[in-house]
Short mmCIF file of C-alpha atoms in Angstrom, two decimals:
data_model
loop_
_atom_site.label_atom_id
_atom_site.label_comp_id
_atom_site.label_asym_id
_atom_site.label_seq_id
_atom_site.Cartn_x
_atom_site.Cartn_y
_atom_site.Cartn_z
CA UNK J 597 117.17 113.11 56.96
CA UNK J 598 116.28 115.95 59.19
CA UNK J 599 117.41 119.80 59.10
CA UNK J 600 117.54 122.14 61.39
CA UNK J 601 117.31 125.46 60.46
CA UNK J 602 118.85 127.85 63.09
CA UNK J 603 119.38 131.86 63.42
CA UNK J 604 116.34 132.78 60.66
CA UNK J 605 114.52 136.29 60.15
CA UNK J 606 111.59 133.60 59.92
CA UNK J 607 108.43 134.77 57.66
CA UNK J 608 105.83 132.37 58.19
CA UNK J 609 102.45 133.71 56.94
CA UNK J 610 100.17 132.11 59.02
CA UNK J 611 96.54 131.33 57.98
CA UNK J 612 93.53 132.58 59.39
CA UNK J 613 95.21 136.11 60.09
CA UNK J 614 96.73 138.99 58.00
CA UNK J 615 100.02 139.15 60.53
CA UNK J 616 103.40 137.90 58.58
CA UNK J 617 103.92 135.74 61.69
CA UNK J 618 107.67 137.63 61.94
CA UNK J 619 109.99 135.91 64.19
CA UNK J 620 113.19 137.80 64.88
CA UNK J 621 115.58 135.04 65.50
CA UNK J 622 113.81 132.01 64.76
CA UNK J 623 114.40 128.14 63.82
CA UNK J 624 112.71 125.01 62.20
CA UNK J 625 112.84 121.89 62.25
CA UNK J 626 112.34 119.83 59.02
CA UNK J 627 111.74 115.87 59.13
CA UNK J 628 110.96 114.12 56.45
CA UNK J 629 110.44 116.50 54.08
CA UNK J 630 107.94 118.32 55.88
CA UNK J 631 107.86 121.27 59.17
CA UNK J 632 107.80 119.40 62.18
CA UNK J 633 108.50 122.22 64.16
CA UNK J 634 109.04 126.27 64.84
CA UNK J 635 110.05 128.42 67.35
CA UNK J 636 112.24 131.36 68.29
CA UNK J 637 115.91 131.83 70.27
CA UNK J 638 117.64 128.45 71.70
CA UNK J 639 116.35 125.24 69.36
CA UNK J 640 114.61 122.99 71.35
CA UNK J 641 114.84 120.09 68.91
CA UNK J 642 118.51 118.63 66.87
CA UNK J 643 118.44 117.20 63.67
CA UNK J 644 120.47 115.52 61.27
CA UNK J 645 122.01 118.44 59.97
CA UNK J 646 122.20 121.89 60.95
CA UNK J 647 122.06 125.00 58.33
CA UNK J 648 122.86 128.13 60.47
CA UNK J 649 121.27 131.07 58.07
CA UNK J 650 123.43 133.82 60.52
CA UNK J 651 120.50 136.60 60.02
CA UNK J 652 119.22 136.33 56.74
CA UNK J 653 115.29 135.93 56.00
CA UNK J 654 114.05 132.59 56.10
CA UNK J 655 110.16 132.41 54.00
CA UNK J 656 107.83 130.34 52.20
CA UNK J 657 108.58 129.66 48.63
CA UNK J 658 106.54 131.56 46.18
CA UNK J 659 103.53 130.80 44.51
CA UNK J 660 102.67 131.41 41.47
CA UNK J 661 98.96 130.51 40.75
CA UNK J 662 98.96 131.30 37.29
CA UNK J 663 101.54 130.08 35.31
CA UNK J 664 102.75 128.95 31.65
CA UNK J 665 106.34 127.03 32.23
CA UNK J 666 106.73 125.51 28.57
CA UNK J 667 107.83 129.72 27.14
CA UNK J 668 110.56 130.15 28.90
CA UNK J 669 112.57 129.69 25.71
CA UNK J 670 110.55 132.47 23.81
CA UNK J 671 111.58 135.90 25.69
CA UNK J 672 111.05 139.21 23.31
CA UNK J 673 108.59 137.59 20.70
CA UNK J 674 105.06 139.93 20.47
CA UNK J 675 107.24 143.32 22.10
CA UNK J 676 104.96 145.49 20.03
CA UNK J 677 101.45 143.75 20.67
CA UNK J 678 99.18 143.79 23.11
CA UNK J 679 98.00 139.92 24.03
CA UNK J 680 96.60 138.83 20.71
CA UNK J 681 99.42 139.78 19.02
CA UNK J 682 101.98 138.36 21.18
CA UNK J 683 100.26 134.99 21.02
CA UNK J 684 100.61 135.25 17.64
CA UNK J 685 103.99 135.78 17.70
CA UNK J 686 104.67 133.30 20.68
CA UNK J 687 102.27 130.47 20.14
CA UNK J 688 102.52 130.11 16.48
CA UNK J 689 106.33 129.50 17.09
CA UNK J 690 104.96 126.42 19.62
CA UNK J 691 102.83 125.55 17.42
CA UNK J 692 105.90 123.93 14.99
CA UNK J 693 107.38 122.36 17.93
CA UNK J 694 107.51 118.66 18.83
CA UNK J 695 106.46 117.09 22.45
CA UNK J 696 110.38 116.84 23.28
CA UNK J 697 111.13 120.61 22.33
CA UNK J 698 108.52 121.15 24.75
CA UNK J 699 109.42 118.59 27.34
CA UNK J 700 112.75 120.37 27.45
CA UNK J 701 111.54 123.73 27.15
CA UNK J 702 108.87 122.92 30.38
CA UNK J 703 111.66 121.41 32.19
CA UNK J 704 114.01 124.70 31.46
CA UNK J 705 111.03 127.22 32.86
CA UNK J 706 110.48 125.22 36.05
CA UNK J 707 114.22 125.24 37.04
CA UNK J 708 114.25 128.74 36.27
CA UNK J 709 111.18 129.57 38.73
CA UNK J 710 113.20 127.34 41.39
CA UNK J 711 115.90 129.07 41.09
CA UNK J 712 114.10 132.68 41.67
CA UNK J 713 112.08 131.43 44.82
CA UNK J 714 109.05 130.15 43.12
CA UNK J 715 108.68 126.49 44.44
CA UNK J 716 104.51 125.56 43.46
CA UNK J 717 103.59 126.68 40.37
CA UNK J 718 99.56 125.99 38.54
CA UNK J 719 101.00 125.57 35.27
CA UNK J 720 98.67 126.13 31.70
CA UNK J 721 100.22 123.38 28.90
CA UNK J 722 100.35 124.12 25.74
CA UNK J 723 96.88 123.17 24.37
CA UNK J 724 96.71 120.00 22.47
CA UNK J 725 94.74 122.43 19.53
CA UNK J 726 97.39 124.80 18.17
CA UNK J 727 96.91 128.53 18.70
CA UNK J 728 94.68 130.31 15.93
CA UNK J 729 94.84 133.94 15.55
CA UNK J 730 92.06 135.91 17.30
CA UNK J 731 89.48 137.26 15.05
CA UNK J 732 86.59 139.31 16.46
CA UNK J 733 87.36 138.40 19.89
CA UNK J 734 87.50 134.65 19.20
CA UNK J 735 89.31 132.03 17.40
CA UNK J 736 87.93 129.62 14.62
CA UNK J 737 88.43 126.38 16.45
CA UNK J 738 89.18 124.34 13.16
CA UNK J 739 92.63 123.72 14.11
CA UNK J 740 93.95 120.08 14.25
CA UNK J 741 94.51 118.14 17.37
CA UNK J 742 98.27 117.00 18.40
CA UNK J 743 99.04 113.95 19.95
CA UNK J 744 98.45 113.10 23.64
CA UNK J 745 101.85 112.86 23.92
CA UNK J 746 102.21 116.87 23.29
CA UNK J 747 100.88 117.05 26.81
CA UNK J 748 102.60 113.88 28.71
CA UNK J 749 105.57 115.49 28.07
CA UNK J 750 104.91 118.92 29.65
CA UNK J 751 103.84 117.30 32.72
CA UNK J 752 106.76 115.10 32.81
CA UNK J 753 109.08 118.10 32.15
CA UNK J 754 107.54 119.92 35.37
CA UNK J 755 107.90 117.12 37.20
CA UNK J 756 111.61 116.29 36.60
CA UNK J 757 112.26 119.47 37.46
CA UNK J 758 111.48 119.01 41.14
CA UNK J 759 108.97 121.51 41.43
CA UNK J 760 105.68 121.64 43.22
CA UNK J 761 102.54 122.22 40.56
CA UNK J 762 98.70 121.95 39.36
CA UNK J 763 98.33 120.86 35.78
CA UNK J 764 95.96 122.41 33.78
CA UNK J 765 95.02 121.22 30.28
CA UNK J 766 92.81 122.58 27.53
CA UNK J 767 89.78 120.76 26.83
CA UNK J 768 89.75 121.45 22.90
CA UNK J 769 85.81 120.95 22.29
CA UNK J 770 85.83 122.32 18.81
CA UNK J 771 87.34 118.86 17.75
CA UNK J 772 85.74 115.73 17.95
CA UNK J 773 82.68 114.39 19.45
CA UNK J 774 81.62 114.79 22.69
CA UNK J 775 83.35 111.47 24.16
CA UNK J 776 86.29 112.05 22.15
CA UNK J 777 86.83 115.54 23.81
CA UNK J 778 86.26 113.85 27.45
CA UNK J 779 88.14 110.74 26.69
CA UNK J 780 91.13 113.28 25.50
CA UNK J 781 91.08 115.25 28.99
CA UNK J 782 90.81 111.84 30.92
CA UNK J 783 93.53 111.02 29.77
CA UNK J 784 95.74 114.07 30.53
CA UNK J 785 93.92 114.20 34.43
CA UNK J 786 95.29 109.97 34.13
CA UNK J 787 98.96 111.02 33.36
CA UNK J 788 99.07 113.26 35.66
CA UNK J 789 97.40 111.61 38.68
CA UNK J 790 99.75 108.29 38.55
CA UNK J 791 102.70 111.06 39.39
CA UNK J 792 104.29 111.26 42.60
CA UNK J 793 101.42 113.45 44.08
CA UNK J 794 103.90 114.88 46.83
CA UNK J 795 105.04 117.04 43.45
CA UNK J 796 101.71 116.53 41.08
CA UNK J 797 99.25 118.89 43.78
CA UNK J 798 96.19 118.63 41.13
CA UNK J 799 94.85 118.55 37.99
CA UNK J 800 93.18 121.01 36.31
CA UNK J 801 91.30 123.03 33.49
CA UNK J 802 93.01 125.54 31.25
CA UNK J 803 89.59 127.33 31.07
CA UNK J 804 88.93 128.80 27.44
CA UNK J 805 85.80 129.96 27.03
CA UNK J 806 87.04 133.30 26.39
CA UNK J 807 88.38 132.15 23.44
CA UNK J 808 85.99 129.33 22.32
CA UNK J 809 83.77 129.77 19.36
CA UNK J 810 81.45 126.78 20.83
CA UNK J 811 78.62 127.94 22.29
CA UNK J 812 78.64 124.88 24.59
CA UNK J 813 82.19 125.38 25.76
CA UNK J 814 81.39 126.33 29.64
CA UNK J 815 79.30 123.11 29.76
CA UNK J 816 81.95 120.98 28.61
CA UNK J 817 84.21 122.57 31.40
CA UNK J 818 81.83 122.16 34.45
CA UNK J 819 81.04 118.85 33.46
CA UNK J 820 84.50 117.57 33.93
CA UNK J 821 84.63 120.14 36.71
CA UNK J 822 82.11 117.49 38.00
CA UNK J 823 82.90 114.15 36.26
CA UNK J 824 86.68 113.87 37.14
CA UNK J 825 86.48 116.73 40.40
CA UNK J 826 89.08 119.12 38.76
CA UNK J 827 89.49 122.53 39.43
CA UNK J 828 89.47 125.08 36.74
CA UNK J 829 90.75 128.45 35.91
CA UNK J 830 90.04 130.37 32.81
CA UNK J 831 91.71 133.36 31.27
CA UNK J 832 88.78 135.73 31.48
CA UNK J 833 88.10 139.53 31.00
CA UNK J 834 92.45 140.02 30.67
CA UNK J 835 92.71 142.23 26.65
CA UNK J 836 91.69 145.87 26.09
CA UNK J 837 90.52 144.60 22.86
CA UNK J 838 86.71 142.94 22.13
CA UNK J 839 85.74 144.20 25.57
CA UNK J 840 81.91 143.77 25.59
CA UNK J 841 82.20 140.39 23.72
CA UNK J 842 84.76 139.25 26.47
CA UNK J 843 81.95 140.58 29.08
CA UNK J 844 79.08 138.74 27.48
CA UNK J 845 80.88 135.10 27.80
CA UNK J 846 80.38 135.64 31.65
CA UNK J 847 77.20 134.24 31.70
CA UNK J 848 78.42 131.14 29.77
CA UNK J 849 79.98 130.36 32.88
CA UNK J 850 77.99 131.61 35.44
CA UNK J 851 75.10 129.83 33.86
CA UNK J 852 76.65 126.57 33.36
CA UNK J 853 77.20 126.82 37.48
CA UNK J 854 80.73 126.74 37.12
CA UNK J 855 81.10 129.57 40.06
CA UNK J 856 80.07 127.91 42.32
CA UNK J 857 82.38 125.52 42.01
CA UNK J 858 85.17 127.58 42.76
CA UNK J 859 85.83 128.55 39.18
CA UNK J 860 89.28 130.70 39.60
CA UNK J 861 89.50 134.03 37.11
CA UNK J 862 92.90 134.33 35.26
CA UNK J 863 93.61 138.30 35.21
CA UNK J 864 90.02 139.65 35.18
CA UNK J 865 90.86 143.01 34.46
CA UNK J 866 87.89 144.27 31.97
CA UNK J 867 85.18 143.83 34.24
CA UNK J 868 82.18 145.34 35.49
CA UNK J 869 80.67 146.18 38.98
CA UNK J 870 77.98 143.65 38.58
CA UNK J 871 80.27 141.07 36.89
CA UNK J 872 82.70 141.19 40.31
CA UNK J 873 79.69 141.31 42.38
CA UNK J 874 78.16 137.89 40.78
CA UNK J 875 81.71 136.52 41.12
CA UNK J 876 82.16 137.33 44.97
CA UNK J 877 78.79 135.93 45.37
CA UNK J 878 79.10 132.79 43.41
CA UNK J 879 82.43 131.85 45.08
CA UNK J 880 84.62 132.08 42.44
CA UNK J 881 88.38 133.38 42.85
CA UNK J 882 90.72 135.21 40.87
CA UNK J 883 94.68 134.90 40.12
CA UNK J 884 96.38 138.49 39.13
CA UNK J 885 99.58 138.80 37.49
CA UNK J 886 100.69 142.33 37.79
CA UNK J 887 104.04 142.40 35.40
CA UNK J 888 102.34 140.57 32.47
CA UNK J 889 99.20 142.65 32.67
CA UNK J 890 101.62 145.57 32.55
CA UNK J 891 104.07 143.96 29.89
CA UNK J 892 101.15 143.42 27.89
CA UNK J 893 99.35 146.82 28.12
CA UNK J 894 96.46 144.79 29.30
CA UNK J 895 95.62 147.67 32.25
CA UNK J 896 94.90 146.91 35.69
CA UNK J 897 92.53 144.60 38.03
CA UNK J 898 90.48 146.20 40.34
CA UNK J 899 92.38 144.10 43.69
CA UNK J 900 91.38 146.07 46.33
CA UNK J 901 87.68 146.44 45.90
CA UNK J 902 87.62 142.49 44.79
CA UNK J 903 89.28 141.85 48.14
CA UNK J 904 86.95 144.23 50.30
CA UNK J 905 84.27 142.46 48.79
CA UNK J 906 85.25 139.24 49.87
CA UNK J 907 86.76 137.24 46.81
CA UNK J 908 89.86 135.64 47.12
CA UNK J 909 92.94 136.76 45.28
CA UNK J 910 96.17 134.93 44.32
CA UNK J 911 99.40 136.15 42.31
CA UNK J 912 101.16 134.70 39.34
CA UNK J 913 104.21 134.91 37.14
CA UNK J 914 102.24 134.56 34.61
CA UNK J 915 105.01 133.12 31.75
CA UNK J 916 108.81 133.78 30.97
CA UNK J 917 107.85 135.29 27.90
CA UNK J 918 105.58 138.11 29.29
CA UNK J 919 106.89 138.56 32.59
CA UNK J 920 110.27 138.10 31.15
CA UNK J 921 112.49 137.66 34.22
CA UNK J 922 110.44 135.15 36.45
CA UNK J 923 111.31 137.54 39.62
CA UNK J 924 108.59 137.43 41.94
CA UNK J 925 109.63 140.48 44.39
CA UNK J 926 109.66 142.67 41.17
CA UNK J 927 106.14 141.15 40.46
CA UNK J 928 105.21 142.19 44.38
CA UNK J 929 106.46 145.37 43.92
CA UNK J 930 104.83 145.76 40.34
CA UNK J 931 101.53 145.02 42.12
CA UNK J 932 101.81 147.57 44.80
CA UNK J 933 102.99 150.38 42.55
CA UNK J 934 100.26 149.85 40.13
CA UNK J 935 97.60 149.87 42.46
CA UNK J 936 98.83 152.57 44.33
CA UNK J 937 99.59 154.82 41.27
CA UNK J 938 95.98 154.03 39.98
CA UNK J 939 94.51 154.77 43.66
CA UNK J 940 96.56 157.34 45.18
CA UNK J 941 95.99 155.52 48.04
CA UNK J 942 99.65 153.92 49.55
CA UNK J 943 97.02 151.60 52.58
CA UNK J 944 95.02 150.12 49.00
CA UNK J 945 98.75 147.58 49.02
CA UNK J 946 100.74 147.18 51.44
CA UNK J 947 103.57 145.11 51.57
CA UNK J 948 102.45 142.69 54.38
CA UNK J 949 98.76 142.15 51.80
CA UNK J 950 101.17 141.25 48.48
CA UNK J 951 103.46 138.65 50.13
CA UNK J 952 100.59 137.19 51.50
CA UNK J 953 99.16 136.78 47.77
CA UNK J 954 102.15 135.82 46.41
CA UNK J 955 102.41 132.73 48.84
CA UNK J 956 99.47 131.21 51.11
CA UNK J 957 96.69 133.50 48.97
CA UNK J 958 97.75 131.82 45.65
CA UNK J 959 97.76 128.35 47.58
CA UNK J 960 94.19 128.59 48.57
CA UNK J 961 92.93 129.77 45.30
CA UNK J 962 94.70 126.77 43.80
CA UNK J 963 93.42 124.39 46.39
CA UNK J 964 96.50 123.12 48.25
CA UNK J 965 96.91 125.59 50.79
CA UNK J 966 97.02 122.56 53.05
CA UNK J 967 100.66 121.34 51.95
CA UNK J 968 102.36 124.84 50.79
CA UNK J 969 101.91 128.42 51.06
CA UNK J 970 103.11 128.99 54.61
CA UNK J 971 105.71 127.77 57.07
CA UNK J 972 103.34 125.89 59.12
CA UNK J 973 103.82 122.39 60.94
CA UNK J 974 102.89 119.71 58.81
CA UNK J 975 103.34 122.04 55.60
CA UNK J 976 105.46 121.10 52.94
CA UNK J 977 109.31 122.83 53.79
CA UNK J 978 109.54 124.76 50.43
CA UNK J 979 111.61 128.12 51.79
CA UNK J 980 113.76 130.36 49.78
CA UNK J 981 117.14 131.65 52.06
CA UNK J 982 117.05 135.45 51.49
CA UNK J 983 120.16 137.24 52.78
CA UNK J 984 120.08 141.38 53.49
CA UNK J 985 123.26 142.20 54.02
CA UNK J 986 124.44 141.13 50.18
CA UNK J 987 124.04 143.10 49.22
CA UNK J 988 123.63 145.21 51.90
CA UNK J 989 120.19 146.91 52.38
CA UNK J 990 120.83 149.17 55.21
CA UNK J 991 118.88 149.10 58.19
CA UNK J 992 115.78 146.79 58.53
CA UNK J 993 113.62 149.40 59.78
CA UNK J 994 110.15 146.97 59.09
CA UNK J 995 112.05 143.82 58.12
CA UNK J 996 108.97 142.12 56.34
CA UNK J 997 108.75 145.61 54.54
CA UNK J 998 111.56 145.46 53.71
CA UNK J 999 111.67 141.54 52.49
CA UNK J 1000 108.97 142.97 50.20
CA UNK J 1001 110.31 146.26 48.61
CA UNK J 1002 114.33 145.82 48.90
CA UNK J 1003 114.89 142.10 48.10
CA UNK J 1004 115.46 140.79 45.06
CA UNK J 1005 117.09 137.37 43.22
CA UNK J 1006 120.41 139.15 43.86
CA UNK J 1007 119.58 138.55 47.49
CA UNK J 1008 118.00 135.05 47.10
CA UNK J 1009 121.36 132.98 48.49
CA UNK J 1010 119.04 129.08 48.27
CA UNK J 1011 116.27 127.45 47.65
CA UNK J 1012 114.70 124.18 49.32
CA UNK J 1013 112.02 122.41 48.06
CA UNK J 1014 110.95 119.98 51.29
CA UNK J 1015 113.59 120.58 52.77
CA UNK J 1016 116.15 119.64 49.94
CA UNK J 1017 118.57 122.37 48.21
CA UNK J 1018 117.25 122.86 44.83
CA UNK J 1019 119.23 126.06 43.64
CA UNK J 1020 121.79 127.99 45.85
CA UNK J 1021 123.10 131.17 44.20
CA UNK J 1022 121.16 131.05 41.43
CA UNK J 1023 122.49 127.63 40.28
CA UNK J 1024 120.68 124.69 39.87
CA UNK J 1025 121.61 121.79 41.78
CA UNK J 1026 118.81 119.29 39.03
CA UNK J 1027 121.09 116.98 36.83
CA UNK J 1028 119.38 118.01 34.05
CA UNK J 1029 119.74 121.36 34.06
CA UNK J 1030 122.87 121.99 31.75
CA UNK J 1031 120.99 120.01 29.52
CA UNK J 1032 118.07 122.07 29.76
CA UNK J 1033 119.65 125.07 28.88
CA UNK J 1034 121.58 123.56 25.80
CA UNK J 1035 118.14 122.08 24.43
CA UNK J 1036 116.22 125.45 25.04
CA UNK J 1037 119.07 126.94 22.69
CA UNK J 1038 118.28 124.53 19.67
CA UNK J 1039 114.68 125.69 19.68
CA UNK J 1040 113.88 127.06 16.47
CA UNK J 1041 113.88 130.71 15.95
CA UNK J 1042 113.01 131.41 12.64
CA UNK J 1043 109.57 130.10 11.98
CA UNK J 1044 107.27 132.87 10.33
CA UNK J 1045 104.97 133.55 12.95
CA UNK J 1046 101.15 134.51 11.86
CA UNK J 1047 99.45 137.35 11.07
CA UNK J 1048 103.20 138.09 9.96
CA UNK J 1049 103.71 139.83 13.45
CA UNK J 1050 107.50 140.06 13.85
CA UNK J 1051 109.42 137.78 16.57
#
């Protein structure tokens, strides 16, 4: 099937330049699941079907480069903690559930980023180790493993959803021997790779050497970095709390060589001058996620300056359960307001800068800026169908400023992930998505969470 879509506000965020690539009264032409062409007045191509959008804003799905779909079935657990706390509260209620609760519960948090615009998500599993409660900046590491099957199912939950994503996976090296640990991760990168890889993008590392008592923990990473050529991206430098121990595991990583091998920084808020300096020059990335670092009191990355300096910067959702509503213009505008409150400088974010984040710049960091990020020929066609006029904005004086600061989901009328309708009013169009919602609702929600922190 082919679709052509006619009378668009198209946004197309072009690489290899910082204009929007804003096309007044545009059109594109989808075959086969992917752009085959775009242009702007009269159509110079037909298709199969027609969608005439009559004015509204036509732009690339968002991004989200950091990403935990398995909690969207734990909202308002850890309200009164900063991060430790709330994965206390959070992850020692997954930490009691079984690989179909969180099949189900992976499934519900990727329809629910469809169906707010996200379409590619890099998505952290639940560990195969159960969370342990932080003490003195680290965890013990003598919790048990789970079955394989604890991960299977998360990817297979993401997947059945119909959204695009990179799988990362814990490596767990504080159980086990050395060949155990790789043989576990193998296997994960294995599931995941015999997926349809027009929806599977990558595999990945869920880096945790921030949290990882074992000295040899950055090692482990890069190696399989190396042995099975996966990407990785750790949460690093993101809690007020422990600050200079959080620091000193920097040169773990940087001394294992893992920057140079495009190691990606989750949050990276609690750094240091020379930390981002070794970073930029190394040539690793970072992914920020402006609502949960503000949910979570965890303060602010330095975005800007890491930009000037030349490192590249991607936006995330972060997870349903510190984020809360997966909305990603209320994440843009987060972003800007933040950095512009802790500047006083309105040119340190501009709107233009943050969509570009929130789409291509969270592609590249992931590594598949090649197939999504942008409405390019050849791309992917993941676009979300974003309609002004209901309700009604006013006049669009800058109409990509105005995409930026004035949309929202109540102005998000579709979503298409290559070129097929995957939610259109906020409604799901999956099969499994009623069922989803009813499973999500049987979770349980009275397990006594540790360090007694309430839910």
């Amino acid at each position: 099937m082919s679709l052509l879509v006619t009378h668009a506000r198209l946004i197309t965020i072009p690489a290899g330049t910082a204009d929007p690539g804003y096309i007044e009264d545009g059109w594109m032409l989808i075959e086969d699941g992917r752009i085959a062409a775009i242009g702007s007045g009269t159509p110079d191509a037909t298709a199969d079907e027609t969608l005439d959008v009559a004015g509204a804003f036509v732009a690339p799905g968002f991004v989200s480069s950091h990403s935990h779909l398995f909690t969207s079935g734990l909202r308002g657990l850890g309200v009164a903690d900063t991060l430790y706390g709330w994965c206390d509260a959070m992850l020692g209620t997954t930490a009691h559930m079984t690989p179909e609760q969180l099949y189900w519960s992976t499934l519900h948090g990727s329809l629910d980023f469809l169906s707010n615009g996200v379409t590619t998500a890099y998505n952290f599993t639940d560990p195969l180790q159960a969370w342990e409660s932080m003490v003195d900046g680290k965890r013990t590491g003598t919790a048990g493993i789970r079955g394989i099957e604890y991960h299977y199912r998360q990817a297979d939950g993401t997947l059945d959803a119909g959204i695009r994503f990179v799988d990362a996976s814990g490596m767990d090296v504080t159980v086990g021997s050395s060949d155990e640990v790789f043989d576990r991760f193998a296997a994960e990168v294995a599931h995941t790779r015999a997926m349809d890889t027009d929806y599977a993008l990558g595999s990945s590392i869920m880096g945790q050497v921030q949290w990882s008592p074992h000295p040899e923990a950055a090692e482990f990473e890069v190696e399989a970095m190396r042995r099975y050529g996966v990407t990785n991206q750790a949460h690093f430098l993101e809690s007020p709390e422990a600050v200079e121990h959080q620091q000193s595991k920097f040169a773990l990583y940087r001394d294992a060589g893992a920057l140079g091998l495009g190691l990606m920084f989750g949050h990276f808020i609690q750094t240091t001058p020379e930390i981002i300096a070794e970073s930029v020059a190394g040539g690793a990335s970072m992914s920020w996620q402006p609502a949960s670092n503000g949910r979570l009191a965890s303060g602010v990355a330095l975005v800007p300056e890491m930009l000037e300096m030349g490192m590249k910067v991607g936006v995330g959702l972060d997870d349903q359960a510190c984020t809360d509503v997966s909305d990603p213009w209320q994440n843009m505008r987060m972003g800007i307001y933040m950095q512009r409150a802790r500047t006083k400088d309105p040119l340190s974010m501009m709107p233009e800068l943050m969509l570009r984040l929130h789409t291509l710049g969270g592609a590249e960091i992931m590594g598949v800026d090649d197939r999504v990020g942008s409405l390019e020929v050849g791309k992917f066609a993941d676009f979300v169908v974003v309609d002004p006029r209901m309700p009604d904005v006013g006049p669009l004086w800058h109409p990509v400023r105005s995409y930026v600061l004035a949309m929202s989901p109540r102005n998000l009328k579709a979503v298409y992930v290559g070129g097929r309708l995957v939610s259109e009013n906020g409604v799901s169009t999956n099969p499994l998505a009623a069922e989803a919602s009813a499973k999500v609702h049987e979770l349980p929600g009275s397990v006594i969470p540790l360090r007694g922190h309430p839910h």
